[in-house]
XYZ file of C-alpha atoms in Angstrom:
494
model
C 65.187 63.915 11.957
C 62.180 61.800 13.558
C 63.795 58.997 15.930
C 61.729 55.552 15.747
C 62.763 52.724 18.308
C 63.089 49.374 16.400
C 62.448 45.629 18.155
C 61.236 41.621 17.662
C 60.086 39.310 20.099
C 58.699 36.728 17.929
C 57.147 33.610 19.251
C 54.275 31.362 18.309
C 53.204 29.505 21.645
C 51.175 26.080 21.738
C 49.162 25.601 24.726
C 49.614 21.951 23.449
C 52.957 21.338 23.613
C 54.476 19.399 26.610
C 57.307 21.928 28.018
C 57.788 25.664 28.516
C 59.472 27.823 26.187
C 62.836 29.213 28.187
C 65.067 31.601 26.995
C 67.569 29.130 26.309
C 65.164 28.552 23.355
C 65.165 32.332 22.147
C 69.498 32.281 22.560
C 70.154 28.520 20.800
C 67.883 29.685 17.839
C 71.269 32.270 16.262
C 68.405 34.758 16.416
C 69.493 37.064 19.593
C 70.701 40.564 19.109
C 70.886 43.535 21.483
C 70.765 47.327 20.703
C 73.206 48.192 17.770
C 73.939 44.650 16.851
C 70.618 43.954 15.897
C 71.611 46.034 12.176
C 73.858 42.355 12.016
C 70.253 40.977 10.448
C 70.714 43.686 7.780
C 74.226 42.776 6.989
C 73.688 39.109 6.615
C 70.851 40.056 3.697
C 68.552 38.422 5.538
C 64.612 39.647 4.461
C 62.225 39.957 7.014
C 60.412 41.934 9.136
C 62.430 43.925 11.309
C 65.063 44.277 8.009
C 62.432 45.676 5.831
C 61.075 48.067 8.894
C 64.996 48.907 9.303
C 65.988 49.575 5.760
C 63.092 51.200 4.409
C 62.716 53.605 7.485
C 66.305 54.502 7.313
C 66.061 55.424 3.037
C 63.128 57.159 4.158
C 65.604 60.157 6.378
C 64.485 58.286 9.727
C 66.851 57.610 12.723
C 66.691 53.886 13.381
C 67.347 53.034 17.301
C 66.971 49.179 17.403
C 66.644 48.203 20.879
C 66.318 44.192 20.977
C 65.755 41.235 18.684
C 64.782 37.502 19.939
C 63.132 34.473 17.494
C 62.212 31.105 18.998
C 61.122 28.364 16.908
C 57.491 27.531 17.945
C 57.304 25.766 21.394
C 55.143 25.861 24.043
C 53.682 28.355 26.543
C 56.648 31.126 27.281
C 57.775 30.656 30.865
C 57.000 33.309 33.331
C 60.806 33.867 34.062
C 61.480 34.023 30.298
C 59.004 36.155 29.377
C 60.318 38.574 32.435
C 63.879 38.218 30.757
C 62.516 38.935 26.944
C 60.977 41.907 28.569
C 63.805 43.596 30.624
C 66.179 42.686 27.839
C 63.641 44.822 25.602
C 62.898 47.767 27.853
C 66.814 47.815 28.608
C 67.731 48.153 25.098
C 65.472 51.308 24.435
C 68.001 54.577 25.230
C 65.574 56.822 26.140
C 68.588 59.975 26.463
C 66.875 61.338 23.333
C 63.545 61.978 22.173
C 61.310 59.040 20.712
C 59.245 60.021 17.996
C 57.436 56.566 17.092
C 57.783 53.083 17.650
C 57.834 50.458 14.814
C 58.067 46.650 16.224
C 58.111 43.251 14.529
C 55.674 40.743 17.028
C 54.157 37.557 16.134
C 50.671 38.009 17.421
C 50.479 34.216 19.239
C 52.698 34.499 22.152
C 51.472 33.356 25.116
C 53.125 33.041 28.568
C 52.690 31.449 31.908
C 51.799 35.324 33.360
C 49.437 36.553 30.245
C 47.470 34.705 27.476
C 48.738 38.226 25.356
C 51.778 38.454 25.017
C 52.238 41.158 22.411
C 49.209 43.054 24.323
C 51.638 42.817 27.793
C 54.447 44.967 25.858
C 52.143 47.154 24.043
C 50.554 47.789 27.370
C 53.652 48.855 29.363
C 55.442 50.345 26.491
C 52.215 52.696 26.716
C 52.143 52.765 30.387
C 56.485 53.917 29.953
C 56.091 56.214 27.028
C 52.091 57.672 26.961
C 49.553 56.783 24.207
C 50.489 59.765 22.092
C 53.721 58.518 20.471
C 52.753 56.120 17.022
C 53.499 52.735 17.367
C 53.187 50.810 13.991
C 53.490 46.700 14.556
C 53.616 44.384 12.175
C 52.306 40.643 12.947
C 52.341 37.225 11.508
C 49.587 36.520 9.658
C 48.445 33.500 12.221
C 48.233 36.264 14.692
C 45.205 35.970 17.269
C 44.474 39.705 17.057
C 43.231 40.614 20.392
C 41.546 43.526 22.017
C 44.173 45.256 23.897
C 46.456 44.905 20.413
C 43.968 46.556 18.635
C 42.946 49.343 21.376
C 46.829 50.335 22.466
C 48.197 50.050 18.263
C 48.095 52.891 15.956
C 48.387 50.536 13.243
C 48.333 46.854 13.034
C 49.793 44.900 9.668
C 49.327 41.367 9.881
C 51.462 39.761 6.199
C 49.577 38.283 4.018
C 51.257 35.293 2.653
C 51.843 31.178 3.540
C 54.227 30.462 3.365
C 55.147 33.949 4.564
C 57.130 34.816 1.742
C 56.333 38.905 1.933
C 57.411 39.894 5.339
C 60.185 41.832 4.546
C 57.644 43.873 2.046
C 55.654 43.818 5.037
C 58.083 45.402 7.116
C 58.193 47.994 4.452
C 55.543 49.264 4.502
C 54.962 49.367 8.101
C 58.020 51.553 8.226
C 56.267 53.630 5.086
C 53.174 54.123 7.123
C 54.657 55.007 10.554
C 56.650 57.731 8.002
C 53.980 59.002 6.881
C 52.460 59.358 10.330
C 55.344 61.396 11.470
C 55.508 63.593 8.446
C 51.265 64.582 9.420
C 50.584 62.719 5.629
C 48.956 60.065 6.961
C 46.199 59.895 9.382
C 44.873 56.202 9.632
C 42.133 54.613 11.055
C 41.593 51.129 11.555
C 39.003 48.725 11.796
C 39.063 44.689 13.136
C 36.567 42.841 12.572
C 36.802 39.165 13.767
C 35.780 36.008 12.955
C 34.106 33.208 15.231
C 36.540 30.548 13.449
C 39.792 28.607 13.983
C 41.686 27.858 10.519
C 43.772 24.313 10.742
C 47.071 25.101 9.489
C 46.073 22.734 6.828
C 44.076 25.222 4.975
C 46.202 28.340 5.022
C 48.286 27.906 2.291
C 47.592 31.322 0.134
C 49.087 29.686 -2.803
C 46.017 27.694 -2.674
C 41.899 27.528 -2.180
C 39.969 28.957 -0.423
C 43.091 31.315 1.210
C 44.438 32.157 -2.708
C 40.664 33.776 -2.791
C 40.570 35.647 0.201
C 44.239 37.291 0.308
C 42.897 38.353 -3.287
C 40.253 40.291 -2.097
C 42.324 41.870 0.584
C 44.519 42.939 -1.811
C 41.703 44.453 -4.768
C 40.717 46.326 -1.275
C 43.819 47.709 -1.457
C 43.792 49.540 -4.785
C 40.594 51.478 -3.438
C 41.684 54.893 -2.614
C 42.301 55.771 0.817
C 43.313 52.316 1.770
C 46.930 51.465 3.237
C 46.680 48.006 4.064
C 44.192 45.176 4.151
C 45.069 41.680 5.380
C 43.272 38.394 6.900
C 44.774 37.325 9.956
C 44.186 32.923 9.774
C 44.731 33.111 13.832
C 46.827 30.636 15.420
C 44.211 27.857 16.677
C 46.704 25.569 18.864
C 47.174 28.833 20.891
C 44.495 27.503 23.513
C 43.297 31.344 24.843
C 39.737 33.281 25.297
C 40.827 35.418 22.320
C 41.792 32.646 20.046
C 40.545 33.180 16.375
C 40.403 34.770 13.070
C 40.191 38.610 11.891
C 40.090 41.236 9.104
C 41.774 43.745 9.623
C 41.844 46.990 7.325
C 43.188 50.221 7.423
C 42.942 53.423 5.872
C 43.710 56.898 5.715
C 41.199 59.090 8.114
C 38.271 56.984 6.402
C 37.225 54.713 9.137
C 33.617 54.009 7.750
C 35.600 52.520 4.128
C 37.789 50.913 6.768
C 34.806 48.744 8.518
C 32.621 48.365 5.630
C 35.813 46.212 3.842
C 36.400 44.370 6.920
C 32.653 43.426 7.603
C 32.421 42.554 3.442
C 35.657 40.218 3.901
C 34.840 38.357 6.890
C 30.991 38.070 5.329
C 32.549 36.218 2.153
C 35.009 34.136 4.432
C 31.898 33.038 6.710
C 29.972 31.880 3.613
C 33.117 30.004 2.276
C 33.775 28.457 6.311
C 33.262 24.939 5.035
C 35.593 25.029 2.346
C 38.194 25.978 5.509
C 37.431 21.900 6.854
C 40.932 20.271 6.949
C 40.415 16.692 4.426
C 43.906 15.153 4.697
C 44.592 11.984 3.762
C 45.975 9.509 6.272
C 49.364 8.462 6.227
C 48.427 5.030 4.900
C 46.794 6.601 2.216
C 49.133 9.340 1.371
C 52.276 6.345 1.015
C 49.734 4.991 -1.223
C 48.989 7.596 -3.539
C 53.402 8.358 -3.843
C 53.530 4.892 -4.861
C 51.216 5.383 -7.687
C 52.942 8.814 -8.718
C 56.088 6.932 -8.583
C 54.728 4.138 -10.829
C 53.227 7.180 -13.336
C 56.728 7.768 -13.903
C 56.702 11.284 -11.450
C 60.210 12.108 -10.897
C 60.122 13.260 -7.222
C 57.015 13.268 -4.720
C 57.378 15.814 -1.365
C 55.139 13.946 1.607
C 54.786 16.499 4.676
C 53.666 15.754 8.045
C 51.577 18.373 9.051
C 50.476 17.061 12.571
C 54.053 16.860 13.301
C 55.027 20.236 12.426
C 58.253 22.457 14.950
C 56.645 25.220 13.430
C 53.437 25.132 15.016
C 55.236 23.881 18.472
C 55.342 20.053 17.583
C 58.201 17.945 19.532
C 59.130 17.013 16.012
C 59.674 13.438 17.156
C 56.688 11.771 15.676
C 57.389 8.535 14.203
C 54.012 7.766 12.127
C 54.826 8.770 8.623
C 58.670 7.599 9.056
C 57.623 4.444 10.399
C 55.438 3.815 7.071
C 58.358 4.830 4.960
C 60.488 2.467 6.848
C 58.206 -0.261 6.249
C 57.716 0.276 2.562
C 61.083 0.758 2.024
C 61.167 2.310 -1.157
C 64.263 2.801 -2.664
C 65.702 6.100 -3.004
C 63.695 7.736 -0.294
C 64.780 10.839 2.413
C 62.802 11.840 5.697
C 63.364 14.691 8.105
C 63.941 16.105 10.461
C 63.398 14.055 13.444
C 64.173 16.259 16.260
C 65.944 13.557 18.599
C 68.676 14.808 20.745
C 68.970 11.467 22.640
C 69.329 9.398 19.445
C 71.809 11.908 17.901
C 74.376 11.787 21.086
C 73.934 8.136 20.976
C 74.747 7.890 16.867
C 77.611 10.439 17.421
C 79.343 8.443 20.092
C 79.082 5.408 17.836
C 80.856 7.593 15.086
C 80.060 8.003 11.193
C 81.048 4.746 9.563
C 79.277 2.395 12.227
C 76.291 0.693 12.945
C 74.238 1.094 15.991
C 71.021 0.038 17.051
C 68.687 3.111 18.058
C 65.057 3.959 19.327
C 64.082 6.688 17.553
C 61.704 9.262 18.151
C 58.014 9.561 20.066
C 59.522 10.231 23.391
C 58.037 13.581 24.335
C 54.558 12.672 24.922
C 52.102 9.926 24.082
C 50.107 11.780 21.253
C 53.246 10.875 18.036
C 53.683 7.334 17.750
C 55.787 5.052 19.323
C 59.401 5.212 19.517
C 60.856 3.137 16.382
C 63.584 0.461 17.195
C 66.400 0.936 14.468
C 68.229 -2.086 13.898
C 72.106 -1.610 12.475
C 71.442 1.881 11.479
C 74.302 3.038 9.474
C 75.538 6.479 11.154
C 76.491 8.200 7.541
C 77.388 11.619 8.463
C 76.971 13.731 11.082
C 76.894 17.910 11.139
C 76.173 21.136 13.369
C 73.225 21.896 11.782
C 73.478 25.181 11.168
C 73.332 27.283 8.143
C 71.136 30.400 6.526
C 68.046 29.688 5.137
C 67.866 29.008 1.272
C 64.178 29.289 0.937
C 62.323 32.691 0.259
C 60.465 32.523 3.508
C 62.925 34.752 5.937
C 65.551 34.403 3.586
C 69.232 34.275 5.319
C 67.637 33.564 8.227
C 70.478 32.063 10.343
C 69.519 28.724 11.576
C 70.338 26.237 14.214
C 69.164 22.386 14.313
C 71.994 21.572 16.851
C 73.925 18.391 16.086
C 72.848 16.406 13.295
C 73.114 12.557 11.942
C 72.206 11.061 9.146
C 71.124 7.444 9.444
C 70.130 4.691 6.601
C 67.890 1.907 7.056
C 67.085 0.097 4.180
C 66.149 2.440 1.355
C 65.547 5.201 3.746
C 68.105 8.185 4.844
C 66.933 9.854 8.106
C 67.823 13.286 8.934
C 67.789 13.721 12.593
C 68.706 16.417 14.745
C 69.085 18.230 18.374
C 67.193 21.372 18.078
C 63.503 21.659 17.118
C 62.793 24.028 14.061
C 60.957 23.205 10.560
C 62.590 21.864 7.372
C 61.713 24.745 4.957
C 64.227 23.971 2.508
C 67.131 21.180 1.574
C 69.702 23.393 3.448
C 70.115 20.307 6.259
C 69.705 17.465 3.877
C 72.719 18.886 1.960
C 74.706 19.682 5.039
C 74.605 15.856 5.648
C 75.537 14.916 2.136
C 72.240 14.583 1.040
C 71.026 15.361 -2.467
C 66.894 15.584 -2.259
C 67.411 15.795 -6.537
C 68.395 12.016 -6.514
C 65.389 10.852 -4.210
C 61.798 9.525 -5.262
C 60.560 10.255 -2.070
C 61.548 13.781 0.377
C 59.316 13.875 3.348
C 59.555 16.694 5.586
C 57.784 17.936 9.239
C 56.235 20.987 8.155
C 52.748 22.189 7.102
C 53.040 24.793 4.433
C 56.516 26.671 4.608
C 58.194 24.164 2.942
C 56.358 24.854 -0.685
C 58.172 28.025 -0.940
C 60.812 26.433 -2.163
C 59.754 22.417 -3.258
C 57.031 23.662 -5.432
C 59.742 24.296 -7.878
C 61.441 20.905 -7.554
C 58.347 19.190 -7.822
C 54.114 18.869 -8.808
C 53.813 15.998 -6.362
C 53.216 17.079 -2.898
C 50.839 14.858 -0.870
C 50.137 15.953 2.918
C 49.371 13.393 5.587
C 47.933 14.136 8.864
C 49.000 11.487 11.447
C 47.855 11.641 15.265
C 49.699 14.613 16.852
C 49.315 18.556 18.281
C 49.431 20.742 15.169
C 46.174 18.350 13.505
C 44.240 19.982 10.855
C 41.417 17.559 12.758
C 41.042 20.507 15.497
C 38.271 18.674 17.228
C 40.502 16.371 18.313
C 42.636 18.739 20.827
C 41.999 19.271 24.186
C 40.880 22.928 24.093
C 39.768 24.739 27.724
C 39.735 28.290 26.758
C 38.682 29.043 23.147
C 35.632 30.822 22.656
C 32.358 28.674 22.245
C 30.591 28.225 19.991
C 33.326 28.359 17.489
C 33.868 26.971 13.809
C 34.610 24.325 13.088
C 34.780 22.467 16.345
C 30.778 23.376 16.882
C 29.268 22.978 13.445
């Protein structure tokens, strides 16, 4: 029986983002399993990655040896001291009394740390440097991986998902585990070609349920009914990762046909590069987008989703901007829910004041200058409070075990605020119904998050407007301070 050693270190850094990423971070996210206990994932259902690499490999007669498993919500650059710990903690895990036949990890593909702008290159390079280059290691990556060299030249096979909202990453996971099986049975011989892409994609444009992205990720997978091909997939690239290798890729492989392999990659990227305009983040403002929810409201729509994309934990915002709330607040239209505000100062002061009372609060845009101005609440009725934690609802990592810290709930006006202690992305009503609240019976649910949460509003709703207020995840990319990215690069030098 082959023996493959199973991990995750999953991380999407902003070289934006005010403070380091610590390990406290990785432990407070309920996402932090060592050796054996990492097959917990599998017994809570949950679907992703490292699940789908787990299950299928062990249907397929493999032995599984998991060796570590770590998740932090997106934050900033990883600390040198906690990328040292997510290392040893790693490399500790891995029994190496028996003979390792392959390696199949789960990495992000943006991680970045004090000590390396490559963070998945780092452990691909010593896990090479620990075990030789002849053993197969099969990773899979997120599909706003920055796909750099030293990936590509240590990997046997790279498989980036396809999807954003990245609803297929436990099918992703699959098949990873299905190719790596293949490898070790002497079926499959693959070959791999990446072929990148002198762009960065705003987050605002990478929804593949959508144009242009619904048009690529079809092409990638036509590619993949051509014979001889076992994956093809567009990496977007993670642009608020501020680093040399910063960008966009193809990236196609196939079995022992490495000619097929580049001439798909070089077609794809070709069709994407004609298409770059189309890739130009248009968002309205948040005036404007208020605006336009009125007038759905007044054409009788039922419920309208607003989302914040500037603002968005998963792309390493503080979560604290106060711009589209602020609007809300001043409209005050009835029947309307906003959240989450990640505000640990304003949730110990709420909870000390006890559900029930009044208290006067200033809420959010205390991290950094770049969200809007803290908001002075006047008798803000504390209406519940909660832990915050729960398993995901939404299709997108599904039982994912979450943890928003201590939560309130707080009503001004027409408006019910969610806010919380820990930064992570709304991607579902999980937390608004924790708190008591029903996003069915509201007019108007807005939410920080930039594309997750459709996987599970679009069915609640045809009305989702996105606004794109001052802050570090802007689909207006010319307007961050970038030092390292490649130049010239689309779209910042048209």
């Amino acid at each position: 029986m082959n023996r493959i050693v199973v991990g995750e270190i999953m991380h999407e850094s902003s070289s934006f983002a005010k403070f380091l990423t610590e390990e406290e971070n990785f432990r407070r996210t309920l996402m932090w399993y060592e050796k054996e206990d990492v097959w917990k994932l599998c017994e809570i259902g949950m679907k992703d990655y490292l699940t789908g690499i787990m299950e299928t490999g062990k249907d397929r007669g493999l032995e599984i040896s998991p060796c570590f498993c770590a998740f932090a919500s997106p934050s900033g650059v990883i600390s040198a001291a906690c990328f040292e710990s997510l290392k040893k903690h790693f490399f500790d895990g891995i029994d190496n009394e028996k003979q390792i036949d392959g390696f199949c990890l789960a990495l992000h593909g943006a991680g970045v740390s004090e000590c390396t702008p490559d963070v998945e290159g780092s452990i691909l390079e010593e896990l090479c440097s620990r075990y030789g280059r002849n053993i197969p290691l099969v990773m899979t990556l997120d599909p706003h991986a920055n796909i750099t060299y030293k990936m590509t030249e240590l990997a046997t096979v790279l498989i980036p998902s396809k999807l954003y909202p990245h609803t297929d990453t436990y099918e992703t996971g699959r098949k990873a585990a299905d190719i790596l099986h293949g490898i070790l049975e002497g079926k499959v011989h693959p070959t791999m070609h990446v072929e990148r892409i002198e762009m960065l994609i705003p987050i605002t444009k990478g929804c593949t349920y959508e144009e242009p992205m619904k048009s690529v990720i079809e092409k990638c997978m036509q590619a993949e009914q051509i014979e001889g091909v076992l994956d093809c997939s567009f990496a977007q690239g993670f642009p608020y990762s501020d680093i040399e290798e910063c960008g966009a890729a193809v990236v196609v492989t196939t079995d022992n046909k490495p000619e097929l392999a580049r001439k798909i990659a070089v077609e794809i990227a070709g069709y994407i590069i004609e298409r770059k305009r189309d890739f130009i983040s248009d968002c309205l403002t948040v005036t404007e987008g208020v605006d336009k929810a009125e007038q759905f409201l007044c054409g009788k729509a039922e419920m309208v989703v607003m989302n914040e994309v500037s603002d968005n934990p998963g792309a390493g915002t503080p979560g604290d901007g106060t711009y589209l709330l602020r609007e809300l607040i001043k409209r005050d239209i009835g029947k309307t829910c906003c959240g989450a505000v990640i505000d640990k100062e304003a949730v110990e002061q709420a909870v000390a004041s006890g559900a029930g009372t009044t208290v006067d609060i200033r809420l959010g845009g205390k991290t950094d200058d770049m969200h809007g101005e803290p908001i002075e609440l006047k008798n803000a009725y504390v209406k519940s409070i909660c832990d915050g934690k729960y398993n995901l609802l939404s299709a997108m990592t599904h039982d994912q075990p979450v943890n928003f810290g201590t939560c309130v709930r707080l009503t001004v006006g027409n408006v019910d605020i969610v806010v919380a202690s820990n930064g992570f992305q709304v991607m579902d009503d999980g937390l608004f119904s924790l708190l008591g609240i029903n996003v069915k019976e509201y007019k108007i649910v807005a939410v920080k998050s930039a594309q997750h949460f459709k996987a599970y509003f679009k069915n609640m709703t045809k009305h989702i407007i996105t606004v794109d207020s001052p802050g570090i995840s802007t689909g207006r990319l010319e307007e961050l301070p970038f030092r390292h990215i490649p130049r010239p690069i689309f779209p910042i030098d048209m």
